Tab-separated table of C-alpha atoms in Angstrom:
chain	number	residue	atom	x	y	z
K	1	MET	CA	-3.126	-88.378	-29.705
K	2	THR	CA	-0.973	-91.486	-30.162
K	3	LYS	CA	1.955	-91.960	-27.826
K	4	PHE	CA	5.107	-93.589	-29.206
K	5	ALA	CA	7.489	-95.890	-27.338
K	6	PHE	CA	10.704	-97.617	-28.419
K	7	VAL	CA	11.874	-100.708	-26.514
K	8	THR	CA	15.259	-102.212	-27.388
K	9	GLY	CA	16.047	-105.914	-27.060
K	10	SER	CA	12.373	-106.745	-27.191
K	11	ASN	CA	11.881	-109.847	-29.318
K	12	LYS	CA	11.892	-111.929	-26.096
K	13	GLY	CA	12.017	-111.792	-22.302
K	14	ILE	CA	11.219	-108.642	-20.357
K	15	GLY	CA	11.474	-106.522	-23.520
K	16	TYR	CA	8.756	-108.557	-25.248
K	17	GLU	CA	6.500	-108.114	-22.223
K	18	LEU	CA	7.209	-104.374	-22.122
K	19	VAL	CA	6.045	-104.129	-25.740
K	20	ARG	CA	2.913	-106.153	-25.025
K	21	GLN	CA	1.918	-104.155	-21.957
K	22	LEU	CA	2.570	-100.793	-23.658
K	23	ALA	CA	0.611	-101.847	-26.742
K	24	GLU	CA	-2.304	-102.855	-24.499
K	25	LYS	CA	-2.214	-99.345	-23.033
K	26	GLY	CA	-2.583	-97.833	-26.510
K	27	TYR	CA	1.011	-96.857	-27.253
K	28	HIS	CA	2.391	-97.336	-30.732
K	29	VAL	CA	5.412	-99.443	-29.818
K	30	PHE	CA	8.564	-99.876	-31.865
K	31	LEU	CA	9.896	-103.352	-31.110
K	32	GLY	CA	13.669	-103.028	-31.341
K	33	ALA	CA	15.818	-106.113	-31.978
K	34	ARG	CA	18.892	-107.210	-33.924
K	35	ASN	CA	17.480	-110.321	-35.555
K	36	GLU	CA	14.741	-109.504	-38.075
K	37	GLU	CA	13.355	-113.038	-38.329
K	38	LEU	CA	12.966	-113.470	-34.560
K	39	ALA	CA	11.555	-109.960	-34.203
K	40	GLN	CA	8.971	-110.442	-36.951
K	41	GLN	CA	7.911	-113.675	-35.217
K	42	ALA	CA	7.525	-111.680	-32.004
K	43	VAL	CA	5.423	-109.018	-33.750
K	44	ARG	CA	3.176	-111.700	-35.223
K	45	SER	CA	2.767	-113.539	-31.927
K	46	LEU	CA	1.879	-110.290	-30.136
K	47	GLY	CA	-0.847	-109.653	-32.708
K	48	PHE	CA	-1.156	-105.893	-32.237
K	49	SER	CA	-1.609	-103.473	-35.135
K	50	ASN	CA	0.154	-100.813	-33.036
K	51	VAL	CA	3.493	-102.674	-32.844
K	52	SER	CA	6.195	-102.106	-35.488
K	53	PHE	CA	9.564	-103.820	-35.819
K	54	VAL	CA	12.626	-101.576	-35.925
K	55	GLN	CA	15.959	-103.292	-36.487
K	56	VAL	CA	18.687	-102.066	-34.154
K	57	ASP	CA	22.021	-103.310	-32.855
K	58	ILE	CA	22.686	-100.805	-30.077
K	59	SER	CA	26.441	-101.484	-30.141
K	60	ASP	CA	26.618	-100.345	-33.796
K	61	ILE	CA	26.224	-96.579	-34.236
K	62	GLN	CA	25.222	-96.937	-37.920
K	63	SER	CA	22.462	-99.354	-36.894
K	64	VAL	CA	21.303	-96.900	-34.211
K	65	GLN	CA	21.165	-94.050	-36.753
K	66	HIS	CA	19.313	-96.276	-39.234
K	67	ALA	CA	16.758	-97.149	-36.521
K	68	LYS	CA	16.323	-93.454	-35.773
K	69	ASN	CA	15.661	-92.709	-39.453
K	70	ASN	CA	13.102	-95.547	-39.610
K	71	ILE	CA	11.240	-94.165	-36.607
K	72	LEU	CA	11.337	-90.623	-37.998
K	73	GLU	CA	9.389	-91.908	-41.018
K	74	MET	CA	6.510	-92.683	-38.640
K	75	SER	CA	6.867	-90.101	-35.859
K	76	ASP	CA	8.875	-86.934	-35.166
K	77	HIS	CA	8.900	-87.666	-31.424
K	78	LEU	CA	9.208	-90.432	-28.838
K	79	ASP	CA	7.253	-90.320	-25.588
K	80	LEU	CA	9.152	-93.211	-24.051
K	81	LEU	CA	12.540	-94.793	-24.772
K	82	ILE	CA	13.259	-97.959	-22.783
K	83	ASN	CA	16.866	-99.072	-23.047
K	84	ASN	CA	16.268	-102.725	-22.269
K	85	ALA	CA	18.810	-104.437	-24.557
K	86	GLY	CA	21.723	-105.907	-22.647
K	87	ILE	CA	23.999	-108.916	-22.304
K	88	ALA	CA	25.477	-110.878	-19.409
K	89	PRO	CA	28.439	-112.684	-20.976
K	90	ASP	CA	30.206	-113.664	-17.768
K	91	PHE	CA	27.838	-115.980	-15.914
K	92	ASN	CA	29.797	-118.522	-13.836
K	93	ILE	CA	33.118	-116.758	-14.565
K	94	LEU	CA	35.149	-115.472	-11.606
K	95	PRO	CA	36.542	-111.930	-11.948
K	96	SER	CA	40.089	-113.332	-11.801
K	97	GLU	CA	39.324	-115.669	-14.709
K	98	LEU	CA	37.436	-113.177	-16.884
K	99	LYS	CA	38.939	-112.460	-20.298
K	100	VAL	CA	39.295	-108.775	-21.100
K	101	GLU	CA	37.484	-109.358	-24.417
K	102	THR	CA	34.442	-110.642	-22.517
K	103	LEU	CA	34.552	-107.634	-20.222
K	104	ARG	CA	34.758	-105.314	-23.226
K	105	SER	CA	31.790	-107.022	-24.880
K	106	ALA	CA	29.658	-106.338	-21.788
K	107	PHE	CA	30.572	-102.653	-21.887
K	108	ASP	CA	30.163	-102.425	-25.679
K	109	VAL	CA	26.506	-103.388	-25.442
K	110	ASN	CA	25.373	-102.400	-21.954
K	111	PHE	CA	27.251	-99.121	-21.525
K	112	PHE	CA	28.357	-97.794	-24.925
K	113	GLY	CA	25.224	-99.119	-26.593
K	114	THR	CA	22.936	-97.428	-24.087
K	115	PHE	CA	24.975	-94.232	-24.406
K	116	GLN	CA	24.591	-94.258	-28.206
K	117	MET	CA	20.846	-94.824	-27.913
K	118	ILE	CA	20.381	-91.934	-25.485
K	119	GLN	CA	22.507	-89.554	-27.536
K	120	ALA	CA	20.775	-90.459	-30.819
K	121	PHE	CA	17.176	-90.429	-29.566
K	122	LEU	CA	17.328	-87.559	-27.076
K	123	PRO	CA	16.152	-85.020	-29.714
K	124	LEU	CA	13.030	-87.130	-30.372
K	125	VAL	CA	12.297	-87.563	-26.660
K	126	LYS	CA	12.720	-83.810	-26.159
K	127	LYS	CA	9.943	-83.220	-28.714
K	128	SER	CA	7.453	-85.064	-26.507
K	129	GLN	CA	5.542	-83.015	-23.940
K	130	ARG	CA	6.561	-85.384	-21.148
K	131	GLY	CA	9.237	-87.557	-22.684
K	132	LYS	CA	11.039	-90.172	-20.596
K	133	ILE	CA	14.138	-92.323	-20.977
K	134	VAL	CA	14.234	-95.458	-18.837
K	135	ASN	CA	17.431	-97.498	-18.501
K	136	VAL	CA	16.932	-101.087	-17.373
K	137	THR	CA	19.541	-101.914	-14.729
K	138	THR	CA	20.131	-104.449	-11.937
K	139	ASP	CA	20.186	-104.215	-8.150
K	140	MET	CA	23.655	-105.791	-8.362
K	141	ALA	CA	24.849	-102.563	-10.005
K	142	SER	CA	24.189	-100.715	-6.744
K	143	GLN	CA	27.583	-100.787	-5.046
K	144	THR	CA	25.933	-100.155	-1.675
K	145	MET	CA	23.305	-102.886	-1.947
K	146	PHE	CA	25.678	-105.436	-3.482
K	147	ASN	CA	28.279	-104.855	-0.770
K	148	ASN	CA	25.653	-105.081	1.986
K	149	GLY	CA	24.143	-108.312	0.651
K	150	GLU	CA	20.831	-106.570	-0.162
K	151	ALA	CA	21.005	-107.424	-3.886
K	152	GLY	CA	21.543	-110.584	-5.877
K	153	GLN	CA	24.925	-112.045	-4.989
K	154	LEU	CA	26.221	-113.033	-8.430
K	155	ASN	CA	29.752	-111.616	-8.589
K	156	LEU	CA	29.646	-110.888	-12.329
K	157	LEU	CA	32.304	-108.263	-12.935
K	158	GLY	CA	31.339	-107.689	-16.573
K	159	TYR	CA	27.565	-107.525	-16.207
K	160	ASN	CA	27.432	-105.781	-12.844
K	161	SER	CA	30.089	-103.144	-13.515
K	162	SER	CA	28.725	-102.314	-16.981
K	163	LYS	CA	25.311	-101.743	-15.395
K	164	THR	CA	26.943	-99.636	-12.644
K	165	ALA	CA	28.351	-97.574	-15.506
K	166	VAL	CA	24.809	-97.313	-16.941
K	167	ASN	CA	23.683	-95.956	-13.556
K	168	SER	CA	26.483	-93.388	-13.795
K	169	LEU	CA	25.282	-92.528	-17.303
K	170	THR	CA	21.762	-92.035	-15.940
K	171	LEU	CA	23.075	-89.665	-13.273
K	172	ALA	CA	25.222	-87.704	-15.750
K	173	PHE	CA	22.405	-87.175	-18.259
K	174	GLY	CA	20.075	-86.385	-15.369
K	175	LYS	CA	22.396	-83.589	-14.261
K	176	GLU	CA	22.632	-82.233	-17.807
K	177	LEU	CA	18.896	-82.322	-18.528
K	178	GLY	CA	17.932	-80.883	-15.141
K	179	ALA	CA	14.440	-79.904	-14.110
K	180	ASP	CA	13.397	-79.039	-17.668
K	181	GLY	CA	13.761	-82.681	-18.679
K	182	PRO	CA	13.152	-84.935	-20.360
K	183	GLU	CA	13.102	-87.278	-17.410
K	184	ILE	CA	15.733	-90.023	-17.282
K	185	PHE	CA	16.026	-92.742	-14.646
K	186	GLY	CA	17.008	-96.388	-14.166
K	187	VAL	CA	14.839	-99.296	-13.032
K	188	THR	CA	15.821	-102.772	-11.894
K	189	PRO	CA	13.058	-105.369	-12.192
K	190	GLY	CA	14.928	-107.576	-9.717
K	191	PHE	CA	15.621	-111.272	-10.249
K	192	THR	CA	13.575	-112.356	-13.255
K	193	THR	CA	13.830	-115.737	-14.977
K	194	THR	CA	14.966	-114.975	-18.558
K	195	ASP	CA	17.383	-116.163	-21.258
K	196	LEU	CA	19.836	-113.574	-19.897
K	197	ASN	CA	20.455	-115.732	-16.812
K	198	GLY	CA	19.975	-119.089	-18.517
K	199	ASN	CA	16.351	-119.168	-17.316
K	200	ALA	CA	17.542	-119.605	-13.739
K	201	PRO	CA	14.687	-120.879	-11.540
K	202	GLY	CA	13.129	-118.891	-8.716
K	203	GLY	CA	12.823	-115.512	-10.391
K	204	LYS	CA	9.693	-113.539	-11.183
K	205	THR	CA	8.023	-113.921	-14.571
K	206	THR	CA	8.961	-111.661	-17.464
K	207	ALA	CA	5.472	-110.144	-17.204
K	208	GLY	CA	6.128	-109.347	-13.542
K	209	GLY	CA	9.523	-107.829	-14.331
K	210	ALA	CA	8.060	-105.679	-17.097
K	211	GLU	CA	5.242	-104.513	-14.822
K	212	ILE	CA	7.757	-103.166	-12.268
K	213	ILE	CA	9.541	-101.183	-14.993
K	214	LEU	CA	6.311	-99.782	-16.437
K	215	ASN	CA	4.867	-98.876	-13.035
K	216	HIS	CA	7.707	-96.360	-12.732
K	217	ALA	CA	7.921	-95.474	-16.438
K	218	LEU	CA	4.239	-94.493	-16.588
K	219	SER	CA	4.040	-92.961	-13.116
K	220	LYS	CA	3.178	-89.292	-12.619
K	221	VAL	CA	5.902	-89.149	-9.953
K	222	ASN	CA	9.119	-87.561	-11.224
K	223	TYR	CA	12.077	-89.908	-10.703
K	224	HIS	CA	14.549	-87.850	-12.715
K	225	GLY	CA	18.164	-88.936	-12.224
K	226	LYS	CA	17.282	-91.739	-9.796
K	227	ILE	CA	17.692	-95.528	-9.728
K	228	LEU	CA	14.628	-97.522	-8.678
K	229	ASP	CA	13.509	-101.009	-7.745
K	230	LYS	CA	9.961	-102.249	-7.111
K	231	ASN	CA	9.799	-100.324	-3.825
K	232	GLY	CA	11.204	-97.004	-5.054
K	233	VAL	CA	14.555	-95.207	-5.010
K	234	ILE	CA	17.633	-97.335	-4.230
K	235	PRO	CA	21.180	-96.208	-3.316
K	236	TRP	CA	24.030	-95.932	-5.780
């Protein structure tokens, strides 16, 4: 029986690699992206018959609902929802110099967008026998690790705090869904060289970042309500 996965923000970077690796494992993958032209190029370059483009702007609730309707035309359930789409609009901007509009934009996409995706697609994930929702986060969103110097040390108030809020979202939905599921958890791939960080040198490849996320996403271990890095559960 075909398993269905939806990956947002997946026309490039880690999202693109998540789609590729899931398609290789036999999933029918919905490649979610805002820009149709770039996404169709991504679908063509992947070359899988089991990858379909679904247009979605996660910060726009009408777009989210439209994406849901498109997926419902092909499947009544989702086995895996990976909330990968996100922005980091405040690179090289000190907290004291950050414009409130920039801060809001980070929350609009990273926090409110992820919230809208979870709320809209939860009914489809619930219809899967072992449905999972995975929120892509960052180790810099862990207040404990960031304060202790155990995470990346980019003091990005917008990006980091919006991802901390995503971690809070993960915990809240985890409490609501409880042991009956579906499972929801967050994963940080760690420092990965992508467009998000201006292709900063020294990070792991997008394939390596995606592999860390999928190792947990496809694991038989239950990580419900937890935040994880490559080694396992990390502190809040």
